[in-house]
Amino acid sequence: MSSLSASNSPRTRESAVSIRSLGLVYTTTLDRRPTLRNRLGRLARRQRQTRIVHAVKDLTLDIPYGQVTGIIGSNGAGKSTLMRVISGILPPTSGKVEVFGKVSTLLSLGVGFNNKLTGRENVYLGGLAALAFSVAASLDPDIFIIDEALSTGDARFKVKSIERIRQMKSDDRALIVVSHALKVLREICDEIIWMDKGKMVKRGEPLEVIKAYRAFLHVGSSPETDEDF
């Protein structure tokens, strides 16, 4: 049995989000060799290959008000899926999610500088990210979810975003930031949650969790790994 509840009533407790035994499973089409011959063969047999993906597995945690919580992990770790469940975009398959307050979510608009785009297109994307951040923050949320949006835009956008995040934290709001930009997370987060394959691997002080995450990836500290992992 699964449930997702949200309340926009005034806050009366320290916890912003309560998650108990959360699981999310979905089915996706499996097409390892998408050749015309394979597709015609499956069409003739009326077969469709699928696989079951356990995006989030038996996750239990509380996210408090008055702090910035960072979420890190490799692509496919379940970070964005978790944010979509908390936001009410995706229903959980199992477990319980309770959200105590008004949520505003800023999802990824494209991650980082894309060298396949023109300079003008990259500038446009950065401007769009800044506008989206401003609009989402102006909705006066109790809980503000930022999913990879800090990886888009220029240095000025990042500085202004960090300032706004710190201001919202001082107003005793709950902020959840998903990012591969480890340097930014070290600067703004009170704690970090490391996810892998749908599970929480480690949670704690930012430097400690980032160090363990880097060791897991077999990479050291450098400007490149601060931004790209």
PDB file of C-alpha atoms in Angstrom:
ATOM      1  CA  MET A   1       0.000   0.000   0.000  1.00  0.00           C
ATOM      2  CA  SER A   2       1.268   3.481  -0.827  1.00  0.00           C
ATOM      3  CA  SER A   3       0.214   6.990   0.064  1.00  0.00           C
ATOM      4  CA  LEU A   4       1.212  10.558  -0.634  1.00  0.00           C
ATOM      5  CA  SER A   5      -0.212  13.365   1.438  1.00  0.00           C
ATOM      6  CA  ALA A   6       0.426  17.084   1.264  1.00  0.00           C
ATOM      7  CA  SER A   7      -0.699  19.914   3.481  1.00  0.00           C
ATOM      8  CA  ASN A   8      -0.658  23.625   2.684  1.00  0.00           C
ATOM      9  CA  SER A   9      -1.748  24.528   6.208  1.00  0.00           C
ATOM     10  CA  PRO A  10       0.552  26.574   8.479  1.00  0.00           C
ATOM     11  CA  ARG A  11       3.567  24.639   9.704  1.00  0.00           C
ATOM     12  CA  THR A  12       3.186  23.135  13.152  1.00  0.00           C
ATOM     13  CA  ARG A  13       6.155  20.737  13.224  1.00  0.00           C
ATOM     14  CA  GLU A  14       9.907  20.634  12.587  1.00  0.00           C
ATOM     15  CA  SER A  15       9.747  18.040   9.807  1.00  0.00           C
ATOM     16  CA  ALA A  16       9.032  19.309   6.290  1.00  0.00           C
ATOM     17  CA  VAL A  17       8.966  15.903   4.597  1.00  0.00           C
ATOM     18  CA  SER A  18       8.481  12.484   6.167  1.00  0.00           C
ATOM     19  CA  ILE A  19       9.255   9.405   4.050  1.00  0.00           C
ATOM     20  CA  ARG A  20       8.643   5.867   5.247  1.00  0.00           C
ATOM     21  CA  SER A  21       9.584   2.700   3.302  1.00  0.00           C
ATOM     22  CA  LEU A  22       9.178   4.502  -0.013  1.00  0.00           C
ATOM     23  CA  GLY A  23       9.372   2.450  -3.176  1.00  0.00           C
ATOM     24  CA  LEU A  24       8.801   3.429  -6.787  1.00  0.00           C
ATOM     25  CA  VAL A  25       8.768   0.909  -9.608  1.00  0.00           C
ATOM     26  CA  TYR A  26       8.103   1.499 -13.285  1.00  0.00           C
ATOM     27  CA  THR A  27       8.271  -0.497 -16.498  1.00  0.00           C
ATOM     28  CA  THR A  28      10.268   0.615 -19.512  1.00  0.00           C
ATOM     29  CA  THR A  29      10.656  -0.750 -23.023  1.00  0.00           C
ATOM     30  CA  LEU A  30      13.880  -2.671 -23.582  1.00  0.00           C
ATOM     31  CA  ASP A  31      15.384  -2.344 -27.049  1.00  0.00           C
ATOM     32  CA  ARG A  32      19.088  -3.083 -26.914  1.00  0.00           C
ATOM     33  CA  ARG A  33      19.506  -3.393 -30.686  1.00  0.00           C
ATOM     34  CA  PRO A  34      16.900  -1.157 -32.309  1.00  0.00           C
ATOM     35  CA  THR A  35      17.359  -2.525 -35.829  1.00  0.00           C
ATOM     36  CA  LEU A  36      14.589  -2.673 -38.396  1.00  0.00           C
ATOM     37  CA  ARG A  37      14.855  -6.457 -38.514  1.00  0.00           C
ATOM     38  CA  ASN A  38      14.424  -6.798 -34.751  1.00  0.00           C
ATOM     39  CA  ARG A  39      11.489  -4.435 -34.718  1.00  0.00           C
ATOM     40  CA  LEU A  40       9.744  -6.218 -37.583  1.00  0.00           C
ATOM     41  CA  GLY A  41      10.321  -9.545 -35.840  1.00  0.00           C
ATOM     42  CA  ARG A  42       8.760  -8.320 -32.609  1.00  0.00           C
ATOM     43  CA  LEU A  43       5.895  -6.784 -34.555  1.00  0.00           C
ATOM     44  CA  ALA A  44       5.227 -10.110 -36.270  1.00  0.00           C
ATOM     45  CA  ARG A  45       5.296 -11.916 -32.919  1.00  0.00           C
ATOM     46  CA  ARG A  46       3.427  -9.063 -31.263  1.00  0.00           C
ATOM     47  CA  GLN A  47       6.027  -9.105 -28.527  1.00  0.00           C
ATOM     48  CA  ARG A  48       7.334  -6.155 -26.596  1.00  0.00           C
ATOM     49  CA  GLN A  49      10.416  -6.497 -24.456  1.00  0.00           C
ATOM     50  CA  THR A  50      10.217  -4.605 -21.190  1.00  0.00           C
ATOM     51  CA  ARG A  51      12.136  -4.391 -17.963  1.00  0.00           C
ATOM     52  CA  ILE A  52      11.139  -3.383 -14.465  1.00  0.00           C
ATOM     53  CA  VAL A  53      13.077  -0.513 -12.911  1.00  0.00           C
ATOM     54  CA  HIS A  54      13.205  -0.069  -9.127  1.00  0.00           C
ATOM     55  CA  ALA A  55      13.907   3.667  -9.100  1.00  0.00           C
ATOM     56  CA  VAL A  56      13.554   4.079  -5.319  1.00  0.00           C
ATOM     57  CA  LYS A  57      13.931   1.185  -2.887  1.00  0.00           C
ATOM     58  CA  ASP A  58      12.610   1.081   0.688  1.00  0.00           C
ATOM     59  CA  LEU A  59      13.695   4.645   1.502  1.00  0.00           C
ATOM     60  CA  THR A  60      13.037   6.109   4.949  1.00  0.00           C
ATOM     61  CA  LEU A  61      14.087   9.628   5.951  1.00  0.00           C
ATOM     62  CA  ASP A  62      12.923  12.958   7.339  1.00  0.00           C
ATOM     63  CA  ILE A  63      13.844  16.348   5.902  1.00  0.00           C
ATOM     64  CA  PRO A  64      13.645  19.142   8.481  1.00  0.00           C
ATOM     65  CA  TYR A  65      12.828  22.807   8.197  1.00  0.00           C
ATOM     66  CA  GLY A  66      15.524  25.423   8.639  1.00  0.00           C
ATOM     67  CA  GLN A  67      18.274  23.743   6.654  1.00  0.00           C
ATOM     68  CA  VAL A  68      19.548  23.015   3.159  1.00  0.00           C
ATOM     69  CA  THR A  69      19.669  19.308   2.336  1.00  0.00           C
ATOM     70  CA  GLY A  70      21.778  18.253  -0.641  1.00  0.00           C
ATOM     71  CA  ILE A  71      21.201  15.111  -2.695  1.00  0.00           C
ATOM     72  CA  ILE A  72      24.094  13.571  -4.643  1.00  0.00           C
ATOM     73  CA  GLY A  73      24.610  10.394  -6.650  1.00  0.00           C
ATOM     74  CA  SER A  74      25.391   9.127 -10.112  1.00  0.00           C
ATOM     75  CA  ASN A  75      22.900   9.388 -12.967  1.00  0.00           C
ATOM     76  CA  GLY A  76      20.129   6.863 -12.398  1.00  0.00           C
ATOM     77  CA  ALA A  77      20.573   6.877  -8.610  1.00  0.00           C
ATOM     78  CA  GLY A  78      16.931   7.881  -8.074  1.00  0.00           C
ATOM     79  CA  LYS A  79      17.500  11.514  -7.058  1.00  0.00           C
ATOM     80  CA  SER A  80      15.171  13.184  -9.554  1.00  0.00           C
ATOM     81  CA  THR A  81      12.572  10.442  -9.154  1.00  0.00           C
ATOM     82  CA  LEU A  82      12.536  11.082  -5.408  1.00  0.00           C
ATOM     83  CA  MET A  83      12.060  14.816  -5.993  1.00  0.00           C
ATOM     84  CA  ARG A  84       9.122  14.129  -8.289  1.00  0.00           C
ATOM     85  CA  VAL A  85       7.490  11.941  -5.665  1.00  0.00           C
ATOM     86  CA  ILE A  86       7.923  14.597  -2.972  1.00  0.00           C
ATOM     87  CA  SER A  87       6.522  17.209  -5.379  1.00  0.00           C
ATOM     88  CA  GLY A  88       3.465  15.068  -6.078  1.00  0.00           C
ATOM     89  CA  ILE A  89       4.322  14.592  -9.752  1.00  0.00           C
ATOM     90  CA  LEU A  90       4.794  10.829  -9.380  1.00  0.00           C
ATOM     91  CA  PRO A  91       2.755   8.598  -7.056  1.00  0.00           C
ATOM     92  CA  PRO A  92       4.736   6.133  -4.919  1.00  0.00           C
ATOM     93  CA  THR A  93       4.423   2.423  -5.622  1.00  0.00           C
ATOM     94  CA  SER A  94       4.781   1.552  -1.945  1.00  0.00           C
ATOM     95  CA  GLY A  95       5.407   3.266   1.360  1.00  0.00           C
ATOM     96  CA  LYS A  96       4.293   6.641   2.639  1.00  0.00           C
ATOM     97  CA  VAL A  97       5.309  10.234   1.879  1.00  0.00           C
ATOM     98  CA  GLU A  98       3.989  13.138   3.957  1.00  0.00           C
ATOM     99  CA  VAL A  99       4.701  16.735   2.973  1.00  0.00           C
ATOM    100  CA  PHE A 100       3.992  19.420   5.568  1.00  0.00           C
ATOM    101  CA  GLY A 101       3.786  22.747   3.768  1.00  0.00           C
ATOM    102  CA  LYS A 102       3.637  24.393   0.371  1.00  0.00           C
ATOM    103  CA  VAL A 103       6.097  22.994  -2.189  1.00  0.00           C
ATOM    104  CA  SER A 104       7.724  24.803  -5.105  1.00  0.00           C
ATOM    105  CA  THR A 105       9.845  22.740  -7.488  1.00  0.00           C
ATOM    106  CA  LEU A 106      12.481  23.887  -9.962  1.00  0.00           C
ATOM    107  CA  LEU A 107      13.368  20.993 -12.247  1.00  0.00           C
ATOM    108  CA  SER A 108      16.382  20.793 -14.531  1.00  0.00           C
ATOM    109  CA  LEU A 109      16.314  23.000 -17.613  1.00  0.00           C
ATOM    110  CA  GLY A 110      19.404  21.351 -19.098  1.00  0.00           C
ATOM    111  CA  VAL A 111      22.620  20.729 -17.227  1.00  0.00           C
ATOM    112  CA  GLY A 112      25.632  22.984 -17.689  1.00  0.00           C
ATOM    113  CA  PHE A 113      27.141  24.541 -20.793  1.00  0.00           C
ATOM    114  CA  ASN A 114      26.342  22.590 -23.954  1.00  0.00           C
ATOM    115  CA  ASN A 115      29.102  22.940 -26.545  1.00  0.00           C
ATOM    116  CA  LYS A 116      26.724  21.669 -29.243  1.00  0.00           C
ATOM    117  CA  LEU A 117      24.663  24.831 -28.882  1.00  0.00           C
ATOM    118  CA  THR A 118      25.612  28.282 -30.089  1.00  0.00           C
ATOM    119  CA  GLY A 119      26.765  30.930 -27.648  1.00  0.00           C
ATOM    120  CA  ARG A 120      23.443  32.722 -28.031  1.00  0.00           C
ATOM    121  CA  GLU A 121      21.520  29.513 -27.279  1.00  0.00           C
ATOM    122  CA  ASN A 122      23.573  28.882 -24.134  1.00  0.00           C
ATOM    123  CA  VAL A 123      23.019  32.462 -22.983  1.00  0.00           C
ATOM    124  CA  TYR A 124      19.280  32.017 -23.599  1.00  0.00           C
ATOM    125  CA  LEU A 125      19.251  28.782 -21.574  1.00  0.00           C
ATOM    126  CA  GLY A 126      21.047  30.496 -18.705  1.00  0.00           C
ATOM    127  CA  GLY A 127      18.585  33.389 -18.779  1.00  0.00           C
ATOM    128  CA  LEU A 128      15.684  30.964 -18.758  1.00  0.00           C
ATOM    129  CA  ALA A 129      17.136  29.218 -15.697  1.00  0.00           C
ATOM    130  CA  ALA A 130      17.488  32.532 -13.873  1.00  0.00           C
ATOM    131  CA  LEU A 131      13.890  33.456 -14.678  1.00  0.00           C
ATOM    132  CA  ALA A 132      12.583  30.046 -13.602  1.00  0.00           C
ATOM    133  CA  PHE A 133      14.509  30.235 -10.323  1.00  0.00           C
ATOM    134  CA  SER A 134      13.166  33.709  -9.608  1.00  0.00           C
ATOM    135  CA  VAL A 135       9.574  32.669 -10.316  1.00  0.00           C
ATOM    136  CA  ALA A 136       9.784  29.458  -8.259  1.00  0.00           C
ATOM    137  CA  ALA A 137      11.341  31.261  -5.289  1.00  0.00           C
ATOM    138  CA  SER A 138       8.782  34.092  -5.455  1.00  0.00           C
ATOM    139  CA  LEU A 139       5.922  31.639  -4.883  1.00  0.00           C
ATOM    140  CA  ASP A 140       6.825  31.853  -1.188  1.00  0.00           C
ATOM    141  CA  PRO A 141       7.164  28.089  -0.663  1.00  0.00           C
ATOM    142  CA  ASP A 142       7.692  26.380   2.680  1.00  0.00           C
ATOM    143  CA  ILE A 143       9.649  23.671   0.848  1.00  0.00           C
ATOM    144  CA  PHE A 144      11.798  24.577  -2.164  1.00  0.00           C
ATOM    145  CA  ILE A 145      13.143  21.755  -4.355  1.00  0.00           C
ATOM    146  CA  ILE A 146      15.939  22.586  -6.801  1.00  0.00           C
ATOM    147  CA  ASP A 147      16.756  19.689  -9.126  1.00  0.00           C
ATOM    148  CA  GLU A 148      19.979  20.330 -11.115  1.00  0.00           C
ATOM    149  CA  ALA A 149      18.921  23.877 -11.967  1.00  0.00           C
ATOM    150  CA  LEU A 150      22.060  25.325 -10.341  1.00  0.00           C
ATOM    151  CA  SER A 151      24.145  23.614 -13.019  1.00  0.00           C
ATOM    152  CA  THR A 152      22.614  25.896 -15.647  1.00  0.00           C
ATOM    153  CA  GLY A 153      23.569  29.529 -16.064  1.00  0.00           C
ATOM    154  CA  ASP A 154      26.634  31.655 -15.547  1.00  0.00           C
ATOM    155  CA  ALA A 155      28.640  32.519 -12.422  1.00  0.00           C
ATOM    156  CA  ARG A 156      26.441  35.536 -11.650  1.00  0.00           C
ATOM    157  CA  PHE A 157      23.322  33.357 -11.704  1.00  0.00           C
ATOM    158  CA  LYS A 158      24.943  30.852  -9.321  1.00  0.00           C
ATOM    159  CA  VAL A 159      26.011  33.571  -6.880  1.00  0.00           C
ATOM    160  CA  LYS A 160      22.538  35.130  -6.836  1.00  0.00           C
ATOM    161  CA  SER A 161      20.911  31.699  -6.467  1.00  0.00           C
ATOM    162  CA  ILE A 162      23.138  30.812  -3.526  1.00  0.00           C
ATOM    163  CA  GLU A 163      22.314  34.140  -1.858  1.00  0.00           C
ATOM    164  CA  ARG A 164      18.594  33.485  -2.307  1.00  0.00           C
ATOM    165  CA  ILE A 165      18.915  29.940  -0.945  1.00  0.00           C
ATOM    166  CA  ARG A 166      20.673  31.214   2.177  1.00  0.00           C
ATOM    167  CA  GLN A 167      18.013  33.869   2.656  1.00  0.00           C
ATOM    168  CA  MET A 168      15.241  31.269   2.418  1.00  0.00           C
ATOM    169  CA  LYS A 169      17.080  29.051   4.899  1.00  0.00           C
ATOM    170  CA  SER A 170      17.273  31.949   7.367  1.00  0.00           C
ATOM    171  CA  ASP A 171      13.488  32.244   7.028  1.00  0.00           C
ATOM    172  CA  ASP A 172      13.273  28.682   8.419  1.00  0.00           C
ATOM    173  CA  ARG A 173      12.237  27.056   5.158  1.00  0.00           C
ATOM    174  CA  ALA A 174      13.257  23.608   3.942  1.00  0.00           C
ATOM    175  CA  LEU A 175      15.443  23.515   0.838  1.00  0.00           C
ATOM    176  CA  ILE A 176      16.362  20.365  -1.075  1.00  0.00           C
ATOM    177  CA  VAL A 177      19.091  20.737  -3.689  1.00  0.00           C
ATOM    178  CA  VAL A 178      19.957  17.992  -6.184  1.00  0.00           C
ATOM    179  CA  SER A 179      23.221  18.688  -7.963  1.00  0.00           C
ATOM    180  CA  HIS A 180      26.469  17.281  -9.342  1.00  0.00           C
ATOM    181  CA  ALA A 181      28.195  20.558  -8.406  1.00  0.00           C
ATOM    182  CA  LEU A 182      29.879  19.349  -5.234  1.00  0.00           C
ATOM    183  CA  LYS A 183      31.598  22.669  -4.554  1.00  0.00           C
ATOM    184  CA  VAL A 184      28.269  24.495  -4.485  1.00  0.00           C
ATOM    185  CA  LEU A 185      26.750  21.853  -2.214  1.00  0.00           C
ATOM    186  CA  ARG A 186      29.664  22.165   0.217  1.00  0.00           C
ATOM    187  CA  GLU A 187      29.019  25.898   0.428  1.00  0.00           C
ATOM    188  CA  ILE A 188      25.269  25.871   0.990  1.00  0.00           C
ATOM    189  CA  CYS A 189      24.256  22.527   2.540  1.00  0.00           C
ATOM    190  CA  ASP A 190      23.868  21.651   6.200  1.00  0.00           C
ATOM    191  CA  GLU A 191      23.846  17.965   5.329  1.00  0.00           C
ATOM    192  CA  ILE A 192      24.040  15.773   2.256  1.00  0.00           C
ATOM    193  CA  ILE A 193      22.306  12.538   1.301  1.00  0.00           C
ATOM    194  CA  TRP A 194      24.139  10.218  -1.090  1.00  0.00           C
ATOM    195  CA  MET A 195      21.897   7.932  -3.147  1.00  0.00           C
ATOM    196  CA  ASP A 196      22.846   4.990  -5.331  1.00  0.00           C
ATOM    197  CA  LYS A 197      20.576   2.575  -7.207  1.00  0.00           C
ATOM    198  CA  GLY A 198      17.486   3.899  -5.476  1.00  0.00           C
ATOM    199  CA  LYS A 199      18.837   3.600  -1.934  1.00  0.00           C
ATOM    200  CA  MET A 200      20.345   5.984   0.584  1.00  0.00           C
ATOM    201  CA  VAL A 201      24.010   5.059   1.009  1.00  0.00           C
ATOM    202  CA  LYS A 202      25.097   7.745   3.453  1.00  0.00           C
ATOM    203  CA  ARG A 203      23.769  10.853   5.147  1.00  0.00           C
ATOM    204  CA  GLY A 204      25.626  13.434   7.175  1.00  0.00           C
ATOM    205  CA  GLU A 205      28.012  16.377   7.211  1.00  0.00           C
ATOM    206  CA  PRO A 206      28.762  17.588   3.658  1.00  0.00           C
ATOM    207  CA  LEU A 207      32.555  17.122   3.648  1.00  0.00           C
ATOM    208  CA  GLU A 208      32.284  13.616   5.083  1.00  0.00           C
ATOM    209  CA  VAL A 209      29.632  12.433   2.618  1.00  0.00           C
ATOM    210  CA  ILE A 210      31.348  14.011  -0.398  1.00  0.00           C
ATOM    211  CA  LYS A 211      34.651  12.385   0.596  1.00  0.00           C
ATOM    212  CA  ALA A 212      32.977   8.966   0.780  1.00  0.00           C
ATOM    213  CA  TYR A 213      31.227   9.561  -2.543  1.00  0.00           C
ATOM    214  CA  ARG A 214      34.493  10.496  -4.262  1.00  0.00           C
ATOM    215  CA  ALA A 215      36.179   7.400  -2.839  1.00  0.00           C
ATOM    216  CA  PHE A 216      33.341   5.294  -4.222  1.00  0.00           C
ATOM    217  CA  LEU A 217      33.857   6.836  -7.662  1.00  0.00           C
ATOM    218  CA  HIS A 218      37.658   6.508  -7.359  1.00  0.00           C
ATOM    219  CA  VAL A 219      38.201  10.202  -8.073  1.00  0.00           C
ATOM    220  CA  GLY A 220      40.086  12.820  -6.109  1.00  0.00           C
ATOM    221  CA  SER A 221      39.284  16.431  -5.384  1.00  0.00           C
ATOM    222  CA  SER A 222      39.776  18.850  -8.269  1.00  0.00           C
ATOM    223  CA  PRO A 223      37.898  21.748  -9.895  1.00  0.00           C
ATOM    224  CA  GLU A 224      36.590  19.279 -12.487  1.00  0.00           C
ATOM    225  CA  THR A 225      35.217  16.762  -9.986  1.00  0.00           C
ATOM    226  CA  ASP A 226      33.779  19.595  -7.893  1.00  0.00           C
ATOM    227  CA  GLU A 227      31.511  20.493 -10.805  1.00  0.00           C
ATOM    228  CA  ASP A 228      30.883  17.272 -12.695  1.00  0.00           C
ATOM    229  CA  PHE A 229      30.115  14.522 -10.183  1.00  0.00           C
TER     230      PHE A 229
END
